XYZ file of N, CA and C in Angstrom:
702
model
N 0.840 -1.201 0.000
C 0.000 0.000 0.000
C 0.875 1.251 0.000
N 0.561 2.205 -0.729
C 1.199 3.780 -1.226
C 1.179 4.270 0.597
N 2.345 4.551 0.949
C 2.942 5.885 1.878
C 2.177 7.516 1.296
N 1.791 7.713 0.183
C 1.625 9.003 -0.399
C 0.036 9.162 -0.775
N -0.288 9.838 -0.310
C -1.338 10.645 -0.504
C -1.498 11.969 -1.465
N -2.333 11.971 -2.827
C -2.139 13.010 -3.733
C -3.132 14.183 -2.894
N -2.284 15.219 -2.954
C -2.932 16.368 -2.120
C -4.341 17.278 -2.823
N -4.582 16.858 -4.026
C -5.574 17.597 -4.236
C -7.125 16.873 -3.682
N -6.746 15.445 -3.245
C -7.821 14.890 -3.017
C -7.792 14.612 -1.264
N -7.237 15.356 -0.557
C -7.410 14.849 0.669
C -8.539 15.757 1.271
N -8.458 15.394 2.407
C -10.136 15.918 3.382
C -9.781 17.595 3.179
N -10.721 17.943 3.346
C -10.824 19.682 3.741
C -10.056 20.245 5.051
N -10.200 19.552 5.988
C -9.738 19.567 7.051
C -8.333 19.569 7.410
N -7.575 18.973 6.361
C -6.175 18.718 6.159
C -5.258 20.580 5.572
N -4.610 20.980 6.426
C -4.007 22.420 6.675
C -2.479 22.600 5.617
N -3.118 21.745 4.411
C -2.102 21.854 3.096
C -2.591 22.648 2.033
N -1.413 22.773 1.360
C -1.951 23.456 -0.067
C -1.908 22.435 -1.008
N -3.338 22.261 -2.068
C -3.362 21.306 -2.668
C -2.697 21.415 -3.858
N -2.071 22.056 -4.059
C -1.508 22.369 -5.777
C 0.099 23.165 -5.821
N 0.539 22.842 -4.486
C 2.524 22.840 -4.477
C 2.563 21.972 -4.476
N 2.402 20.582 -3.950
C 3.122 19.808 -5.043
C 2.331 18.519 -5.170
N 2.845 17.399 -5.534
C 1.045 16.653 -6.396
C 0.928 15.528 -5.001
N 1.701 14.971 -4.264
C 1.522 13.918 -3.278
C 1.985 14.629 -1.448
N 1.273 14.252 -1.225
C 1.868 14.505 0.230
C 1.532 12.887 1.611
N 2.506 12.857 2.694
C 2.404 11.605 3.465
C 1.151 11.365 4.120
N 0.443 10.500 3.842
C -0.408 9.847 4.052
C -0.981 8.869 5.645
N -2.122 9.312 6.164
C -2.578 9.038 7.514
C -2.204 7.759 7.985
N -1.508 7.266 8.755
C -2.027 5.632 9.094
C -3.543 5.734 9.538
N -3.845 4.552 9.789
C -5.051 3.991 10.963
C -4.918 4.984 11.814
N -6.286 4.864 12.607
C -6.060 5.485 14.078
C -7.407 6.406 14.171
N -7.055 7.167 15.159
C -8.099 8.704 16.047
C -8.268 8.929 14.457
N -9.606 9.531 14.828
C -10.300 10.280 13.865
C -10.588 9.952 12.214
N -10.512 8.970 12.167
C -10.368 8.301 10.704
C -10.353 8.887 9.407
N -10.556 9.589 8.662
C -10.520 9.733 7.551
C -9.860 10.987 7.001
N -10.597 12.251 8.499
C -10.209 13.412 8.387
C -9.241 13.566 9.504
N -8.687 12.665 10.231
C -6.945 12.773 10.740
C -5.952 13.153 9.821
N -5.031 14.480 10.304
C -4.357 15.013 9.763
C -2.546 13.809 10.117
N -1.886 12.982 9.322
C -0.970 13.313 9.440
C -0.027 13.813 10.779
N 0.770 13.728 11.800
C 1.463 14.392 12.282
C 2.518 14.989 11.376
N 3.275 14.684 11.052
C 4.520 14.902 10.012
C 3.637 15.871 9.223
N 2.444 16.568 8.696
C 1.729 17.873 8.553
C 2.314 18.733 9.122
N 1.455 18.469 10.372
C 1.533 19.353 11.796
C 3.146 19.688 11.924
N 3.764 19.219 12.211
C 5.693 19.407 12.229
C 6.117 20.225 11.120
N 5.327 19.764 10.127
C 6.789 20.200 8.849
C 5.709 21.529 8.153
N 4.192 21.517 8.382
C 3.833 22.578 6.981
C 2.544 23.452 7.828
N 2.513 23.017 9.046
C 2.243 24.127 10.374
C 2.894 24.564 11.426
N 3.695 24.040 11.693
C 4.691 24.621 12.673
C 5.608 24.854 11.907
N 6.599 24.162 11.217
C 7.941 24.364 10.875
C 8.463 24.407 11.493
N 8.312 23.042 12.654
C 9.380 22.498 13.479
C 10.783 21.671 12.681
N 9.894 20.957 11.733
C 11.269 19.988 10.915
C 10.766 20.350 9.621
N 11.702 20.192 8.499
C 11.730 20.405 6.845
C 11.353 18.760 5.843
N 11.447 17.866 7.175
C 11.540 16.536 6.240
C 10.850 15.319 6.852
N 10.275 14.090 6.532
C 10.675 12.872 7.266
C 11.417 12.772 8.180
N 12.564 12.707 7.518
C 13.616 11.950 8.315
C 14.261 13.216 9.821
N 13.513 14.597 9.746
C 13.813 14.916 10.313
C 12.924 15.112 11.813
N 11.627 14.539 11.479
C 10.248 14.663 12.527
C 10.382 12.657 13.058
N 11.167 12.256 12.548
C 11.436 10.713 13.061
C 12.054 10.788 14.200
N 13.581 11.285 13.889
C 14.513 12.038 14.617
C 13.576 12.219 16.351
N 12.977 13.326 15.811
C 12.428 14.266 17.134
C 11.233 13.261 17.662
N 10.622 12.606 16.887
C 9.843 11.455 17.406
C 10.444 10.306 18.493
N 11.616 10.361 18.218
C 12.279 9.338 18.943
C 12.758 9.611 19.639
N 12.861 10.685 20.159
C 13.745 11.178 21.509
C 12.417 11.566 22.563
N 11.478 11.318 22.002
C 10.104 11.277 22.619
C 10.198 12.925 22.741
N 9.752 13.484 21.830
C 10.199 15.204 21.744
C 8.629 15.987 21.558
N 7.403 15.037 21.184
C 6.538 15.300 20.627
C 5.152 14.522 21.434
N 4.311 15.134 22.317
C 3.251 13.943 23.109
C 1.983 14.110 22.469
N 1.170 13.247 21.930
C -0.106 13.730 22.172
C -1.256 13.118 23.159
N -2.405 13.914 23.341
C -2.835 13.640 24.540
C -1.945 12.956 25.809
N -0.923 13.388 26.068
C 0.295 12.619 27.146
C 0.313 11.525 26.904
N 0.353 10.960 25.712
C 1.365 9.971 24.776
C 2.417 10.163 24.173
N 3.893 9.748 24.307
C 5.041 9.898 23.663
C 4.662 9.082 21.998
N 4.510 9.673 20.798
C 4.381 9.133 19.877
C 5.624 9.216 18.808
N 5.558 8.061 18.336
C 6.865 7.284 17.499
C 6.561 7.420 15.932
N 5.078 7.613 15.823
C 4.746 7.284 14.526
C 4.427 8.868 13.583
N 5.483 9.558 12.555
C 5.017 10.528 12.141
C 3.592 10.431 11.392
N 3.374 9.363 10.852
C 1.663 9.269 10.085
C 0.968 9.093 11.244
N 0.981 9.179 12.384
C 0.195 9.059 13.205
C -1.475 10.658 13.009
N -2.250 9.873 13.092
C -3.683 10.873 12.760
C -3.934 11.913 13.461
N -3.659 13.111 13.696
C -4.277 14.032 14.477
C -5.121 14.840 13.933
N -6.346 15.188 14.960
C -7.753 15.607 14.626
C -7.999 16.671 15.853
N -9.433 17.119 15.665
C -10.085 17.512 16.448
C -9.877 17.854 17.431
N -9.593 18.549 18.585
C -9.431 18.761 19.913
C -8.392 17.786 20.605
N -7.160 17.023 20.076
C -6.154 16.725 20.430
C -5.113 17.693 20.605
N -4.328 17.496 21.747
C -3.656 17.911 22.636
C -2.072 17.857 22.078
N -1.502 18.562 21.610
C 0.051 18.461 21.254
C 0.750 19.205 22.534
N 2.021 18.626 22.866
C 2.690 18.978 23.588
C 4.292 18.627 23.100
N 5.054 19.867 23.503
C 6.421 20.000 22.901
C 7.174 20.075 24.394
N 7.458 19.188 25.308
C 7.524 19.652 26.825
C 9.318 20.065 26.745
N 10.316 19.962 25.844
C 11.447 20.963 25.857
C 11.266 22.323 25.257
N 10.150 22.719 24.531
C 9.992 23.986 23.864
C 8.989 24.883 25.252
N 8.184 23.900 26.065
C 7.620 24.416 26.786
C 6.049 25.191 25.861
N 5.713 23.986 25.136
C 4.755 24.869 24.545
C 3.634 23.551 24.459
N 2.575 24.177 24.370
C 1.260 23.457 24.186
C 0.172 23.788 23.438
N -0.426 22.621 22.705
C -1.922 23.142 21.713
C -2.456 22.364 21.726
N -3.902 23.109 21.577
C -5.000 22.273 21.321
C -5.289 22.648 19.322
N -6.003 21.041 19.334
C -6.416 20.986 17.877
C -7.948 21.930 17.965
N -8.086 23.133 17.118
C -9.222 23.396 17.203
C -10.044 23.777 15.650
N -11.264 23.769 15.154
C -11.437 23.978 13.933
C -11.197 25.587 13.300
N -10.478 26.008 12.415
C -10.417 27.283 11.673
C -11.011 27.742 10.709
N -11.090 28.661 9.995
C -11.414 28.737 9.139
C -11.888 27.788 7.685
N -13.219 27.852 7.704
C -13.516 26.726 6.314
C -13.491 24.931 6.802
N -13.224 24.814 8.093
C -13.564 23.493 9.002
C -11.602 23.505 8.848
N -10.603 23.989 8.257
C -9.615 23.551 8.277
C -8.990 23.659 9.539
N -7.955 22.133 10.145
C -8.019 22.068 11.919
C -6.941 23.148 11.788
N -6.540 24.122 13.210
C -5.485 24.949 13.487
C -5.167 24.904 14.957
N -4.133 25.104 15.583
C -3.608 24.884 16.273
C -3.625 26.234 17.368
N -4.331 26.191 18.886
C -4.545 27.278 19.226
C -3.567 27.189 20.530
N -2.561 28.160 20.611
C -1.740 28.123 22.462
C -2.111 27.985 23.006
N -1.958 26.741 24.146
C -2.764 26.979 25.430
C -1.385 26.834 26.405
N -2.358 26.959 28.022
C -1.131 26.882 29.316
C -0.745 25.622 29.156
N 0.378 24.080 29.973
C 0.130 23.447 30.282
C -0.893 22.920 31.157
N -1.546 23.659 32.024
C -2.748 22.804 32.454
C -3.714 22.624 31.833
N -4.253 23.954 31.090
C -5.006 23.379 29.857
C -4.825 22.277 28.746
N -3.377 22.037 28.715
C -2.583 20.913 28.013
C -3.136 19.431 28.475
N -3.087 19.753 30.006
C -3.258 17.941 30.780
C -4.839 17.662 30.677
N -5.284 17.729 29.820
C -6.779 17.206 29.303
C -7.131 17.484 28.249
N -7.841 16.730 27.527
C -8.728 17.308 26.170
C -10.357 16.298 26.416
N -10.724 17.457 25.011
C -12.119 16.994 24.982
C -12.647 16.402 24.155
N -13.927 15.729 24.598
C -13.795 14.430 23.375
C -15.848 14.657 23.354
N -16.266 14.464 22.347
C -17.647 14.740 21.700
C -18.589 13.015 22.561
N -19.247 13.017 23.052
C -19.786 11.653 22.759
C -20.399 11.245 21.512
N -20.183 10.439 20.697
C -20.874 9.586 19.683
C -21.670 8.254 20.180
N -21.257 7.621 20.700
C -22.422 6.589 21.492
C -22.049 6.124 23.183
N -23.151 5.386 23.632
C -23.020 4.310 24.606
C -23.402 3.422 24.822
N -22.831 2.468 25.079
C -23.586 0.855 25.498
C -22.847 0.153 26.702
N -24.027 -0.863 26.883
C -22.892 -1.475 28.288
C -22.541 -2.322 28.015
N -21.381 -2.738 28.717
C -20.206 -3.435 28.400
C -20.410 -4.710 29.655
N -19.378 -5.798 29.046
C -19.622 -6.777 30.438
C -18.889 -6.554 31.709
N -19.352 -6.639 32.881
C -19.292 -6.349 34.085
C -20.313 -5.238 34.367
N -21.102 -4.767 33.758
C -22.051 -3.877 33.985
C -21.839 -2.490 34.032
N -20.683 -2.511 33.667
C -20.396 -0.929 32.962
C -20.416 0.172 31.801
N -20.408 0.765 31.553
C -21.190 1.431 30.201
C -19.583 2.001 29.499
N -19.841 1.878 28.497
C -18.839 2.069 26.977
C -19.166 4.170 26.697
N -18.739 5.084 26.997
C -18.769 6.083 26.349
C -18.146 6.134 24.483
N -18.453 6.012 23.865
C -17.190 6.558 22.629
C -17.387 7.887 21.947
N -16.455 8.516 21.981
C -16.160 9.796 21.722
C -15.568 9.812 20.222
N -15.660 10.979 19.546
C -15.680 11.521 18.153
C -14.681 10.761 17.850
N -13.493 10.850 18.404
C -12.489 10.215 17.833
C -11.781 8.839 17.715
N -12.919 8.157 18.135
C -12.987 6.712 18.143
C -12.755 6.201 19.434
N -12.437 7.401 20.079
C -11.562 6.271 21.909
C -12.783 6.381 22.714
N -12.734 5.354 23.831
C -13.481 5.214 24.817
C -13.179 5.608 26.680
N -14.248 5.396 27.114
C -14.355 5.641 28.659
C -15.157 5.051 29.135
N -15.036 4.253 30.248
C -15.701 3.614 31.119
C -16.326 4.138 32.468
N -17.541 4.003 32.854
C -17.956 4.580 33.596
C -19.097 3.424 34.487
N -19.194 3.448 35.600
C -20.524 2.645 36.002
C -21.430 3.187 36.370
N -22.248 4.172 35.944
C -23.433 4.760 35.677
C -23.706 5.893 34.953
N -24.144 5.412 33.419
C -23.916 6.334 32.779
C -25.534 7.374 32.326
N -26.135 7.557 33.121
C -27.210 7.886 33.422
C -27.458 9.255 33.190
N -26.786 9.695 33.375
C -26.373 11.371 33.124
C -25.314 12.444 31.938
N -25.480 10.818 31.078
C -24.557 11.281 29.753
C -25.246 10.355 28.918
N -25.376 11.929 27.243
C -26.038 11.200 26.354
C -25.145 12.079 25.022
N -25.396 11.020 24.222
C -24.701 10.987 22.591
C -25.026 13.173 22.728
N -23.919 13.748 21.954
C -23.694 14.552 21.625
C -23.431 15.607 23.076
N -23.199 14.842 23.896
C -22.569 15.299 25.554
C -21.478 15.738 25.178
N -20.445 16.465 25.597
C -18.788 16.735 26.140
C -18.092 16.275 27.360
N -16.870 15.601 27.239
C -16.565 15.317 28.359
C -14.463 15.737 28.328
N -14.497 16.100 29.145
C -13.170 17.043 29.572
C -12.812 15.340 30.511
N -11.126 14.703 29.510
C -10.736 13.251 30.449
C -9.428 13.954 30.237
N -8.753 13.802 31.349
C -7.754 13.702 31.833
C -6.429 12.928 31.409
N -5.274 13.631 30.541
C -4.716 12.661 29.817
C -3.991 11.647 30.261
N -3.286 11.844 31.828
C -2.696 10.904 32.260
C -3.461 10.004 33.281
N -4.397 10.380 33.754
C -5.364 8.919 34.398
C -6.300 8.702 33.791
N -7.031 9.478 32.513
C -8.243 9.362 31.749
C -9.873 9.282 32.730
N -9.659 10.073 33.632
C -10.432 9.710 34.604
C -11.273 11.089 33.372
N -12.790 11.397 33.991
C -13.503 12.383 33.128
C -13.561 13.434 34.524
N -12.888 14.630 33.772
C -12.686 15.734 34.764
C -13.932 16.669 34.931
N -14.397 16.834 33.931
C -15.904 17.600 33.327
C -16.547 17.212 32.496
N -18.055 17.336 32.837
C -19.156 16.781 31.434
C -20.075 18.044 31.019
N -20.073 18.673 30.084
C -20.951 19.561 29.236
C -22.159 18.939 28.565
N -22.937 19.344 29.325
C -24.530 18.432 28.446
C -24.802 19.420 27.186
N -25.027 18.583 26.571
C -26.038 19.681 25.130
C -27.117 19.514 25.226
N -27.983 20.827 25.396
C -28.766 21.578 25.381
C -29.251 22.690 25.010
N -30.334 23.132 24.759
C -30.506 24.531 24.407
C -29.829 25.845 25.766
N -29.067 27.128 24.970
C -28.020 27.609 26.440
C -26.669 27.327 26.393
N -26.799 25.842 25.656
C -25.196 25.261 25.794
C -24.448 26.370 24.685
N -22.824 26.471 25.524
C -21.764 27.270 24.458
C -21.398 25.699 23.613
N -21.379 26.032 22.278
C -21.100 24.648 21.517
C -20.017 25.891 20.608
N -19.191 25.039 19.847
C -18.688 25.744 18.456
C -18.958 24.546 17.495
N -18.882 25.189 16.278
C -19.142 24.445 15.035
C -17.590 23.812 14.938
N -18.201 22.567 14.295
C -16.419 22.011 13.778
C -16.140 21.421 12.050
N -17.634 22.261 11.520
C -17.801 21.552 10.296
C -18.568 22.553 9.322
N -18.518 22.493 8.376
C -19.487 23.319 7.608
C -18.846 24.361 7.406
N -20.144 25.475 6.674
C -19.178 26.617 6.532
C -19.349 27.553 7.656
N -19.748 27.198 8.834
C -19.501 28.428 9.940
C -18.369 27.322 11.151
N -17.558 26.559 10.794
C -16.422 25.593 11.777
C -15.891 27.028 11.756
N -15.208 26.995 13.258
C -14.731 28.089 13.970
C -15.300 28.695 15.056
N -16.891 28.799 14.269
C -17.887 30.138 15.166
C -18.397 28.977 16.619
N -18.346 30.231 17.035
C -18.472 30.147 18.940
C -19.765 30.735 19.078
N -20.873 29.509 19.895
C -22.061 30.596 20.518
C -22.898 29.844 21.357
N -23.750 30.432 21.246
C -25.057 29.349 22.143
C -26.155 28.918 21.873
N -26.517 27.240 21.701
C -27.416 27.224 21.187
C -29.349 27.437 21.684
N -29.822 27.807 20.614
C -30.980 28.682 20.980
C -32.036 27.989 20.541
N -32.024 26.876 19.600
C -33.044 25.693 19.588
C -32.335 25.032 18.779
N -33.035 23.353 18.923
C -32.479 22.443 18.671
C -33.823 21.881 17.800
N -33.702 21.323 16.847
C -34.884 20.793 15.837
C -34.318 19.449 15.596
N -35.512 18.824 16.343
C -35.463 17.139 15.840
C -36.182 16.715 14.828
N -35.642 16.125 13.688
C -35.832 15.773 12.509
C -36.690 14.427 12.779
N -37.932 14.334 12.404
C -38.247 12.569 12.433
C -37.919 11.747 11.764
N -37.803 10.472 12.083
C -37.472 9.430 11.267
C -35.474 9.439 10.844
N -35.435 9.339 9.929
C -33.885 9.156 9.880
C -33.093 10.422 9.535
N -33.355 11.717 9.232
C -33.424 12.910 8.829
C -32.225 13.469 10.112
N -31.687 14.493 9.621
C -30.492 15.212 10.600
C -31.177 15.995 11.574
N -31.278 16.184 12.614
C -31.269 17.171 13.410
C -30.701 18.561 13.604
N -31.567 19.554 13.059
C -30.449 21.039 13.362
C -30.402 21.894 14.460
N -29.502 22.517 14.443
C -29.626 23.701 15.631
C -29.385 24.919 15.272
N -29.922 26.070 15.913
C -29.687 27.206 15.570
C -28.748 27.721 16.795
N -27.211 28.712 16.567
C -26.518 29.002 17.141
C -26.809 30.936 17.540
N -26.494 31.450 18.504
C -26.450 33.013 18.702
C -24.820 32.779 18.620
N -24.082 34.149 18.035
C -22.720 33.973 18.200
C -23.339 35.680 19.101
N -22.175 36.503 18.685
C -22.068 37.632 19.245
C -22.238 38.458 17.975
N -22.138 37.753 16.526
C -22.025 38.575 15.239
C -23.658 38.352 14.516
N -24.336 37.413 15.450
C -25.692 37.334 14.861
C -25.769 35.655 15.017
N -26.761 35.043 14.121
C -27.467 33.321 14.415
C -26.970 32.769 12.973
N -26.502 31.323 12.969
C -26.690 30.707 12.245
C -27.161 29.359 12.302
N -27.559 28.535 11.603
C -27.899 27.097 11.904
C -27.686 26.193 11.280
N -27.005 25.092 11.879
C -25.930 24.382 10.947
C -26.656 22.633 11.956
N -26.595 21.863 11.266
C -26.820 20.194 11.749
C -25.909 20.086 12.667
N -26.953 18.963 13.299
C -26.463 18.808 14.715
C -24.913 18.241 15.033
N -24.248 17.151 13.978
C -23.484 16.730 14.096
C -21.930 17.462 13.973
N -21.949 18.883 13.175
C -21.321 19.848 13.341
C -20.986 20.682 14.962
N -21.782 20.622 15.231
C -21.366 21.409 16.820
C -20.845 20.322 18.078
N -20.267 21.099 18.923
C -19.326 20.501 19.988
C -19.500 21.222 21.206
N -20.197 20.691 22.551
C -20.310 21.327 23.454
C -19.033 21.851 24.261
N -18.741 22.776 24.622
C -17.421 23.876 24.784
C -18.394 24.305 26.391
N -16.969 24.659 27.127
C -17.569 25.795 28.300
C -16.449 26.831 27.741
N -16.397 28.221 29.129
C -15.762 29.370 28.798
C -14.216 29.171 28.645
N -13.879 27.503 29.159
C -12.313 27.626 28.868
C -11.274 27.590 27.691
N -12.793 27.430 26.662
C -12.011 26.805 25.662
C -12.310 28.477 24.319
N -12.771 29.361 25.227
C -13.027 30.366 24.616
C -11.523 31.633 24.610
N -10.860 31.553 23.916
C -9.471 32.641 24.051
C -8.194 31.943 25.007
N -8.464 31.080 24.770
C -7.086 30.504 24.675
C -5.869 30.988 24.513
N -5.731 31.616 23.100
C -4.559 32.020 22.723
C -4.351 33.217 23.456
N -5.227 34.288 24.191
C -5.506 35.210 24.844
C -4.131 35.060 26.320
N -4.251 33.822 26.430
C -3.711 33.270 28.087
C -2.425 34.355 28.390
């Protein structure tokens, strides 16, 4: 199987230019499936930490690079959505957040904002021993024994080094959500009704930002509290 990925056909989400040059390195498996960016992206054509492969391997291996407080080895490794990069000799930290046009960008945060990220619920079921399965946007899970008080399109703030769940954001009408898709990914607001579609049909919501309302399907928005609002501000 091809290492190379031709750049005019990759996800939207992916923070390249499609027409310098015709192939670029290609996702393994993993978080976020389809629209996982690459690390070796992130290194070489958003930061401009390294110029090459062989030079983000290098820094991979000296364990120079964590995500979610994982030392990772693998430059095709997938990064998405609200994952956590950490550079702990540069002393610097980011969260994955959506930019302009849904494309992901990388926003400063403190290290303590570093030691957690947030993860969307997509489903739950229970598991054997009588505990319930959370799974979150990006394919990973959490275990919980009563999950009674969390439902599909919830937020939950886990903790990267015990994965324990530090905070849960319910969605609701009120809730601060941001878009992570469409053409308003970026915008920050609150949602002001929620429209359930019958039968198999999408569900939408209508958002207040501070610049006026828009309303975008449900599966686009991400419940957020005020911490995740100005970040780069810190």
């Amino acid at each position: 199987m091809s290492n190379h990925q031709k750049r005019l056909s990759v996800p939207n989400s992916w923070p390249v230019e499609r027409k310098e040059n015709t192939f670029t390195v290609k996702a393994d498996a993993g978080p976020h499936g389809e629209s996982g960016v690459p690390l070796l992206i992130v290194l070489r054509d958003v930061l401009d930490y390294v110029d090459s492969r062989k030079e983000a391997r290098y820094a991979l291996n000296q364990d120079a690079v964590l995500v979610n407080g994982d030392a990772i080895a693998d430059e095709a490794r997938p990064i998405g959505m609200f994952d956590i990069l950490a550079f702990p000799s540069r002393e610097e930290f980011f969260r994955v957040f959506p930019g302009e046009g849904g494309r992901l960008a990388l926003t400063p945060i403190d290290e303590e904002s570093g030691s957690s990220r947030l993860g969307k619920i997509t489903g739950k079921q229970q598991v054997s021993g009588g505990d319930f399965q959370l799974t979150l946007h990006d394919g990973t899970t959490t275990q919980v024994e009563d999950a009674s008080d969390y439902s599909a399109n919830d937020s939950l703030v886990v903790d990267n080094e015990t994965k324990d769940i530090v905070a849960h954001f319910t969605y609701e009408e009120g809730a601060l959500v941001t878009a992570v898709n469409g053409q308003h990914a970026g915008e920050i607001g609150e949602i002001d009704d929620i429209f359930v579609t019958p039968g198999s049909g999408r569900n939408s919501v209508t958002v207040t930002t501070d610049d006026g309302e828009f309303e975008t399907i449900e599966e686009y928005v991400v419940t957020i509290d005020e911490n995740f609002v100005g970040d780069d501000d810190e």
